[in-house]
Structures are given as structure tokens and as C-alpha cells.
PDB file of C-alpha atoms in Angstrom:
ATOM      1  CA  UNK A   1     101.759 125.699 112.800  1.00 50.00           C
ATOM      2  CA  UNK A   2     104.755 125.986 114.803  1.00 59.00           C
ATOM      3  CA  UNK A   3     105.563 123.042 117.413  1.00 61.00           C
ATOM      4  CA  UNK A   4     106.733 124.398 120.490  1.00 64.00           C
ATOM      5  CA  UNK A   5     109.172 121.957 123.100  1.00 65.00           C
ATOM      6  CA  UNK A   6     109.480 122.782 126.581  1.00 70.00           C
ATOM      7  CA  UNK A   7     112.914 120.638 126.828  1.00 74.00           C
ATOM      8  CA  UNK A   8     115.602 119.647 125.292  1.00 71.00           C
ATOM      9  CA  UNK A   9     114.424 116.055 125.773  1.00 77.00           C
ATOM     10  CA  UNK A  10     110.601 116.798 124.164  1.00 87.00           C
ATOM     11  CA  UNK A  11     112.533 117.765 120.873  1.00 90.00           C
ATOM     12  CA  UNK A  12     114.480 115.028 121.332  1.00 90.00           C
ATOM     13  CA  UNK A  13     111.829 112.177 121.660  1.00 90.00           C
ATOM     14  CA  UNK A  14     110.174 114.049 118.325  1.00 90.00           C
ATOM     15  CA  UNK A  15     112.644 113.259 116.905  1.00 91.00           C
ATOM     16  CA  UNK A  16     113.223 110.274 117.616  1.00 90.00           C
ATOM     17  CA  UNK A  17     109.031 109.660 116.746  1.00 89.00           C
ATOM     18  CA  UNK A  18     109.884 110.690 113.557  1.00 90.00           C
ATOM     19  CA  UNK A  19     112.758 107.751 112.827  1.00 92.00           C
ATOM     20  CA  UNK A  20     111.778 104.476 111.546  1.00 92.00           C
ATOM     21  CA  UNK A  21     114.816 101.935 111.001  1.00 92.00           C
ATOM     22  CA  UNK A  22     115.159  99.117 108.431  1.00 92.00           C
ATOM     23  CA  UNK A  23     116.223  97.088 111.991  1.00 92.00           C
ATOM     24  CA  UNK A  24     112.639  98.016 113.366  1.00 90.00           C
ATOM     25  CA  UNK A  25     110.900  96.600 110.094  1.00 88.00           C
ATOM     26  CA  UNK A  26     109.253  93.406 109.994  1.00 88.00           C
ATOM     27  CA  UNK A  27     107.998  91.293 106.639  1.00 91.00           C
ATOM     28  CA  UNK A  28     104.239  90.726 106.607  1.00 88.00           C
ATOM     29  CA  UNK A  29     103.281  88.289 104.258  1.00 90.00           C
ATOM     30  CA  UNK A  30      99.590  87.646 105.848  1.00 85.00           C
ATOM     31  CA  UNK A  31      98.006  91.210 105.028  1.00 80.00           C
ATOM     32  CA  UNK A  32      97.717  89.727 101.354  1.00 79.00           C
ATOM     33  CA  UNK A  33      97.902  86.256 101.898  1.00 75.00           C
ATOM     34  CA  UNK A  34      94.362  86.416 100.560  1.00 76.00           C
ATOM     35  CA  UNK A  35      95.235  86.821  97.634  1.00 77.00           C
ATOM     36  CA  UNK A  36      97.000  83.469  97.784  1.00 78.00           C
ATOM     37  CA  UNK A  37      93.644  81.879  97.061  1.00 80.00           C
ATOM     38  CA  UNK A  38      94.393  82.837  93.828  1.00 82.00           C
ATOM     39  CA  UNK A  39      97.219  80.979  93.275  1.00 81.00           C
ATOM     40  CA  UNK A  40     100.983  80.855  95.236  1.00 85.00           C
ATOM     41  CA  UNK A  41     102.398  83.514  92.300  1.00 86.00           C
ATOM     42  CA  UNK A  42     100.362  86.335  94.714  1.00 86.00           C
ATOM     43  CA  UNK A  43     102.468  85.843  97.624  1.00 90.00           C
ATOM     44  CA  UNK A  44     104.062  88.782  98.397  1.00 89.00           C
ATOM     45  CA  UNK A  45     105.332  90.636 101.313  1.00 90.00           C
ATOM     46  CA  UNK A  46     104.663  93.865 102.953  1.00 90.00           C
ATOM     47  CA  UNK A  47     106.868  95.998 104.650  1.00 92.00           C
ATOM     48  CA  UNK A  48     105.084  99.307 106.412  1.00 90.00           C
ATOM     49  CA  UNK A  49     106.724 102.430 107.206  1.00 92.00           C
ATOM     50  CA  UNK A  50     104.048 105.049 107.276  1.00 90.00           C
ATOM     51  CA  UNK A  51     100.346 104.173 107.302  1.00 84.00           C
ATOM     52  CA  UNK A  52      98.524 100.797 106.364  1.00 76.00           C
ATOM     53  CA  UNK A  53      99.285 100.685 102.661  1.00 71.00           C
ATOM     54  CA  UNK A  54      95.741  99.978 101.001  1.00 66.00           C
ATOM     55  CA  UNK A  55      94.856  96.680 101.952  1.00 64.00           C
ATOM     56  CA  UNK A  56      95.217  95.920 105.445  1.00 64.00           C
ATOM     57  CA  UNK A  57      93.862  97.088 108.737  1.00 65.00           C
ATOM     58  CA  UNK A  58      97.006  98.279 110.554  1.00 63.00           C
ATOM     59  CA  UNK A  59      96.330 101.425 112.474  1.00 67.00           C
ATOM     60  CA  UNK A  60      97.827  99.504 115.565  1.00 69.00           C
ATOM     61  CA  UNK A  61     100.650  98.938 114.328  1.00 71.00           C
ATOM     62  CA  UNK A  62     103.087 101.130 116.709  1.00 73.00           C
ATOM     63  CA  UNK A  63     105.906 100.556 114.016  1.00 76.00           C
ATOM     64  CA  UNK A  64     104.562 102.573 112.040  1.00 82.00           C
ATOM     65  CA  UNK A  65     104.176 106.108 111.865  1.00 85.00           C
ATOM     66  CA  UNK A  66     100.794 107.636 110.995  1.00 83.00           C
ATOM     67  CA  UNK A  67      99.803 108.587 107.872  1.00 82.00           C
ATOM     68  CA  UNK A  68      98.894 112.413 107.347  1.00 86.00           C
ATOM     69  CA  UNK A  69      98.511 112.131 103.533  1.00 88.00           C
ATOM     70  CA  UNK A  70     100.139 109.318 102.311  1.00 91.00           C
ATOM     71  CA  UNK A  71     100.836 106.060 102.690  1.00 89.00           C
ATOM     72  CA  UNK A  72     104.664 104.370 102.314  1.00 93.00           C
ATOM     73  CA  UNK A  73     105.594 100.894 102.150  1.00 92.00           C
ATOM     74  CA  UNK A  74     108.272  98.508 100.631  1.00 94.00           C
ATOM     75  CA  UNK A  75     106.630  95.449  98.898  1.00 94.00           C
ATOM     76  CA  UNK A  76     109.206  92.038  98.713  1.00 96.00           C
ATOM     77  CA  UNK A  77     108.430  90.274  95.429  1.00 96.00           C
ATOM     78  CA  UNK A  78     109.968  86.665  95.162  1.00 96.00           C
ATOM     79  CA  UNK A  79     110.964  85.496  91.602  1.00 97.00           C
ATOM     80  CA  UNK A  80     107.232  84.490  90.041  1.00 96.00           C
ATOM     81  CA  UNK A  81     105.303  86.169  91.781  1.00 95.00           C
ATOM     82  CA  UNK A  82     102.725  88.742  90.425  1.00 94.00           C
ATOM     83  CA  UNK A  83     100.673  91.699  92.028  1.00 90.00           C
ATOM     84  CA  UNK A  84      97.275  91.465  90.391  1.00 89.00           C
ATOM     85  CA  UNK A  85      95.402  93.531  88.480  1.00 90.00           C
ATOM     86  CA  UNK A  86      93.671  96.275  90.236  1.00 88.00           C
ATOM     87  CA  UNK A  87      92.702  99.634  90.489  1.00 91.00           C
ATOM     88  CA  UNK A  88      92.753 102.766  93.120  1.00 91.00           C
ATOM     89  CA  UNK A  89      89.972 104.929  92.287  1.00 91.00           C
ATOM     90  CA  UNK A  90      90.902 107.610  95.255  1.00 90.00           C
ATOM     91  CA  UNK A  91      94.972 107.746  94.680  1.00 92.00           C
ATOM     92  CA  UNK A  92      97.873 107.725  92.756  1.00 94.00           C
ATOM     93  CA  UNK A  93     100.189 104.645  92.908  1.00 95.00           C
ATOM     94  CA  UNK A  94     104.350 105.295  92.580  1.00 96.00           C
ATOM     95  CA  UNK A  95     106.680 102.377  92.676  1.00 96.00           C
ATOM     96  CA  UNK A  96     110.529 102.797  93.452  1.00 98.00           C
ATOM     97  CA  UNK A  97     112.985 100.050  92.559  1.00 98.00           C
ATOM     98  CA  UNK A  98     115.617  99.310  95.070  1.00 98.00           C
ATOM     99  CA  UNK A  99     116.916  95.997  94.147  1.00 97.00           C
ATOM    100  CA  UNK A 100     115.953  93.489  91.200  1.00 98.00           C
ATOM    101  CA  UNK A 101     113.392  94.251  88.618  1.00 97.00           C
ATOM    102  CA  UNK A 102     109.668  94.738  88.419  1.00 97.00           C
ATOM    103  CA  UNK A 103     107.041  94.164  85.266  1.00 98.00           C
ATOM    104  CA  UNK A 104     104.666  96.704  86.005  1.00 98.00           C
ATOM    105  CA  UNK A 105     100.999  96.491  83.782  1.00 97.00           C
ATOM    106  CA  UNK A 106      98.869  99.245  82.776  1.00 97.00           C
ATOM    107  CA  UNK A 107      95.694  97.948  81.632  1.00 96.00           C
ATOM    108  CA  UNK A 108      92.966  99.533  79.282  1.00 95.00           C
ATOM    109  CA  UNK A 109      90.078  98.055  77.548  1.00 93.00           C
ATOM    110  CA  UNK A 110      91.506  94.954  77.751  1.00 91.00           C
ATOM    111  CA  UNK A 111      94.610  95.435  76.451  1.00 96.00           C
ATOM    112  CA  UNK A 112      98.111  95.812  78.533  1.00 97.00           C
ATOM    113  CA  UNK A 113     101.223  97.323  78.176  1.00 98.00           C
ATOM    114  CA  UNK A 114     104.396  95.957  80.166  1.00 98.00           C
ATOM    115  CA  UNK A 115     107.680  98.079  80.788  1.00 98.00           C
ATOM    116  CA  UNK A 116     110.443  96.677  83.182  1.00 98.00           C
ATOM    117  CA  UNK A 117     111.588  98.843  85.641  1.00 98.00           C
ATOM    118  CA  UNK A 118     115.080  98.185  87.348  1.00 98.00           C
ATOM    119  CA  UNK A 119     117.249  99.431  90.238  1.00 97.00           C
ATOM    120  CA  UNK A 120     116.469 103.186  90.711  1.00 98.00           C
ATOM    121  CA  UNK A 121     113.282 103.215  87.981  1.00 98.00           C
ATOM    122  CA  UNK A 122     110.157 104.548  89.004  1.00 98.00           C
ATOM    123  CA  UNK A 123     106.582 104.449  87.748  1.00 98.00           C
ATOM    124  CA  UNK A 124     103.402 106.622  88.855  1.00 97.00           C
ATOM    125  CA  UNK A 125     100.348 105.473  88.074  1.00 97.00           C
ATOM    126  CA  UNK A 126      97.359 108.015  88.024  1.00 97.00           C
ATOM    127  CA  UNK A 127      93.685 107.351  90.341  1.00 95.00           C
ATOM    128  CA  UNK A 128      91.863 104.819  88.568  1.00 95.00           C
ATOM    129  CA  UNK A 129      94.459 103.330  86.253  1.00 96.00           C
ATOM    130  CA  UNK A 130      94.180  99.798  86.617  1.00 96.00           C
ATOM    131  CA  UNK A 131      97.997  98.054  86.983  1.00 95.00           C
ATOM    132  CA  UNK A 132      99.896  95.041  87.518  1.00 96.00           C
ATOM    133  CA  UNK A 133     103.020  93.801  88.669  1.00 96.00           C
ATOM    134  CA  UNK A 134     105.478  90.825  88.489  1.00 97.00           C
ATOM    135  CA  UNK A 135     108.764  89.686  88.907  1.00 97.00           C
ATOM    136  CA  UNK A 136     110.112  87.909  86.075  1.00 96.00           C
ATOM    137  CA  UNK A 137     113.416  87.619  86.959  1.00 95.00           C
ATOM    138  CA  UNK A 138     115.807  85.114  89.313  1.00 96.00           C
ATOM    139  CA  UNK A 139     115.826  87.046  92.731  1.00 97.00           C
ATOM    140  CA  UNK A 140     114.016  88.885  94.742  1.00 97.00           C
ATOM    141  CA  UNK A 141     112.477  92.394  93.665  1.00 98.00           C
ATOM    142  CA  UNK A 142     111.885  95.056  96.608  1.00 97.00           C
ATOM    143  CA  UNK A 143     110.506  98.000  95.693  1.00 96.00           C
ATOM    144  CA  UNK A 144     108.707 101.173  97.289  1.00 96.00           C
ATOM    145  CA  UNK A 145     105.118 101.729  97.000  1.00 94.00           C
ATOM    146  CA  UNK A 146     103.897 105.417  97.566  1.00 94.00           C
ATOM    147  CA  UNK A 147     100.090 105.528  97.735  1.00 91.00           C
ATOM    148  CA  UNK A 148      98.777 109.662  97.785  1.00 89.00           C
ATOM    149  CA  UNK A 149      95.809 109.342 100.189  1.00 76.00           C
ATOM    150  CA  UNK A 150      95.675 108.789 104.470  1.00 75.00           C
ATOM    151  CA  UNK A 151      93.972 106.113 103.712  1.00 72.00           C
ATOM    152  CA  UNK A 152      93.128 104.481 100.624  1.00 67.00           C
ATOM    153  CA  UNK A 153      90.013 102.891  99.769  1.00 68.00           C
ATOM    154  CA  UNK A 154      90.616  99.446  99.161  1.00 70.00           C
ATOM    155  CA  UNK A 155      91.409  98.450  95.574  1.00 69.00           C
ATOM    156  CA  UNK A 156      88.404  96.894  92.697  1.00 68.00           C
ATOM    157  CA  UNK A 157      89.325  94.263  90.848  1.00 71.00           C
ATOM    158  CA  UNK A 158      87.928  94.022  87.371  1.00 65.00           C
ATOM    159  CA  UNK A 159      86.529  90.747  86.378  1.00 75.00           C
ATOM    160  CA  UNK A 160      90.068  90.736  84.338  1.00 80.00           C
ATOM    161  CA  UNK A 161      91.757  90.348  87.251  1.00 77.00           C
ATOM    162  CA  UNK A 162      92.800  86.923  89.144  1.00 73.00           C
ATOM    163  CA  UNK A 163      91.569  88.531  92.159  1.00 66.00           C
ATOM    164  CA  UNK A 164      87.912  89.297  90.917  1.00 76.00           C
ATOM    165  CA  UNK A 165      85.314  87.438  93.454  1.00 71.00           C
ATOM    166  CA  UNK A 166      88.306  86.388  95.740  1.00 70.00           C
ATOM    167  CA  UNK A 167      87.345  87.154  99.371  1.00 70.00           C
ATOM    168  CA  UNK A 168      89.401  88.582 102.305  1.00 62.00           C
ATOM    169  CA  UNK A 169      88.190  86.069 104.365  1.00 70.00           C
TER     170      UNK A 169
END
């Protein structure tokens, strides 16, 4: 499909749709303050650039930009604190350091194996792998989080998981 522009000034506010700025960004550390019920190590914040991310209902937010297949976030982990267990049965996961370090989980018949991933490290975990994620270190981790559907169904949590029976509401 070719997009056609009557004006100079169509392309240009295209364009411009197509931007989203770090200065235009806000931290959102209610779409999984639920999770806080689980203890203070899950709070996290979310940062959305395109789409809603998995867990939240934010298809009005106008900062964002739309998701056509994807969805792509940064996620602001404080020293402690831990992304549960869970699983997306409908996408693949990818996580891109940008500062600090991350303690991602991949979990298996009960077992887990940890790797550390640092500035510039990236993992991708496959549909229905069930992960985890913490900062263990002494400042702030922020990372990207790539999610390969429009929108994801939202996560399981396996009764191994601090979030199993822990309600959105």
C-alpha cells in the first residue's frame, strides 16, 4: 500500500504521528500496582511507546502510538524489585537493557535458570515460556520490553508464581 499526501504539510504531520519523544513519556506505576498486593518487591513502572504492553487497558492513551503487531514499552525496575513469574501463551517476550542490570528467570517443571543481563544484553523468550525478572543490583534497571502480538492476551500465572490468585481489582 502506498500512502498518498496531498501537501507538503499532510506528510509532514505523518511524520510527526510517527515521533514519540522520551520528553512526551510519562512513568506509570498504577497499571501493575496490582501486583503490589503481592508484596512492595512488584512495584514497577511502565513506560508505553507503542500499544498497551500486556497488562493494562490503554487504548486511550494518545501518547502512544497504536500497535499494528507489536507492542513496545520500557519497564523502570528499582533495586529489589522483581517481575513475577508468568507466562504469554500468544507472544514472544524480548527484553533490551539500557541501563543497570536485570535477573531474568526461565522456569520449567519447577526448576529455574537465572542469567544477568547488563547494558546492551538482550533476551527473547518464546510463547508460553514462563519467566521472571529482578533487579538485584544498587540502582535502577530500565529496560525495553518487546511483546510480538497487537495485543496480548493477558499473562497466567502458575500457582508457582507470587501472583497466582492475586486479583486486578
Amino acid at each position: 500500500m502506498t500512502l498518498q499526501y496531498d501537501t507538503a504539510a499532510d506528510l509532514a504531520e505523518f511524520t510527526d504521528s510517527l515521533i514519540l519523544t522520551r520528553a512526551t513519556r510519562h512513568e506509570d506505576w498504577d497499571t501493575l500496582g496490582f501486583q503490589a498486593k503481592a508484596g512492595d518487591q512488584f512495584k514497577r513502572a511502565q513506560i508505553r511507546y507503542v500499544g498497551s504492553g500486556a497488562t493494562g487497558n490503554h487504548e486511550n492513551d494518545r501518547r502512544t502510538i497504536a500497535s499494528r503487531g507489536f507492542t513496545f514499552s520500557n519497564m523502570l525496575l528499582p533495586p529489589g524489585a522483581e517481575g513475577p513469574e508468568h507466562t504469554h501463551h500468544d507472544a514472544e517476550e524480548a527484553f533490551f537493557v539500557l541501563e543497570g542490570e536485570v535477573e531474568v528467570g526461565i522456569h520449567r517443571d519447577g526448576q529455574v535458570v537465572k542469567r544477568t543481563l547488563g547494558y546492551r544484553d538482550m533476551i527473547v523468550v518464546p510463547a508460553g515460556v514462563p519467566r521472571s525478572l529482578k533487579n538485584n543490583g544498587e540502582t535502577d534497571a530500565l529496560f525495553c520490553v518487546i511483546i510480538g502480538a497487537q495485543k496480548p492476551q493477558v499473562p497466567t500465572y502458575p500457582e508457582t508464581s507470587a501472583m497466582h490468585g492475586v486479583t486486578r481489582d
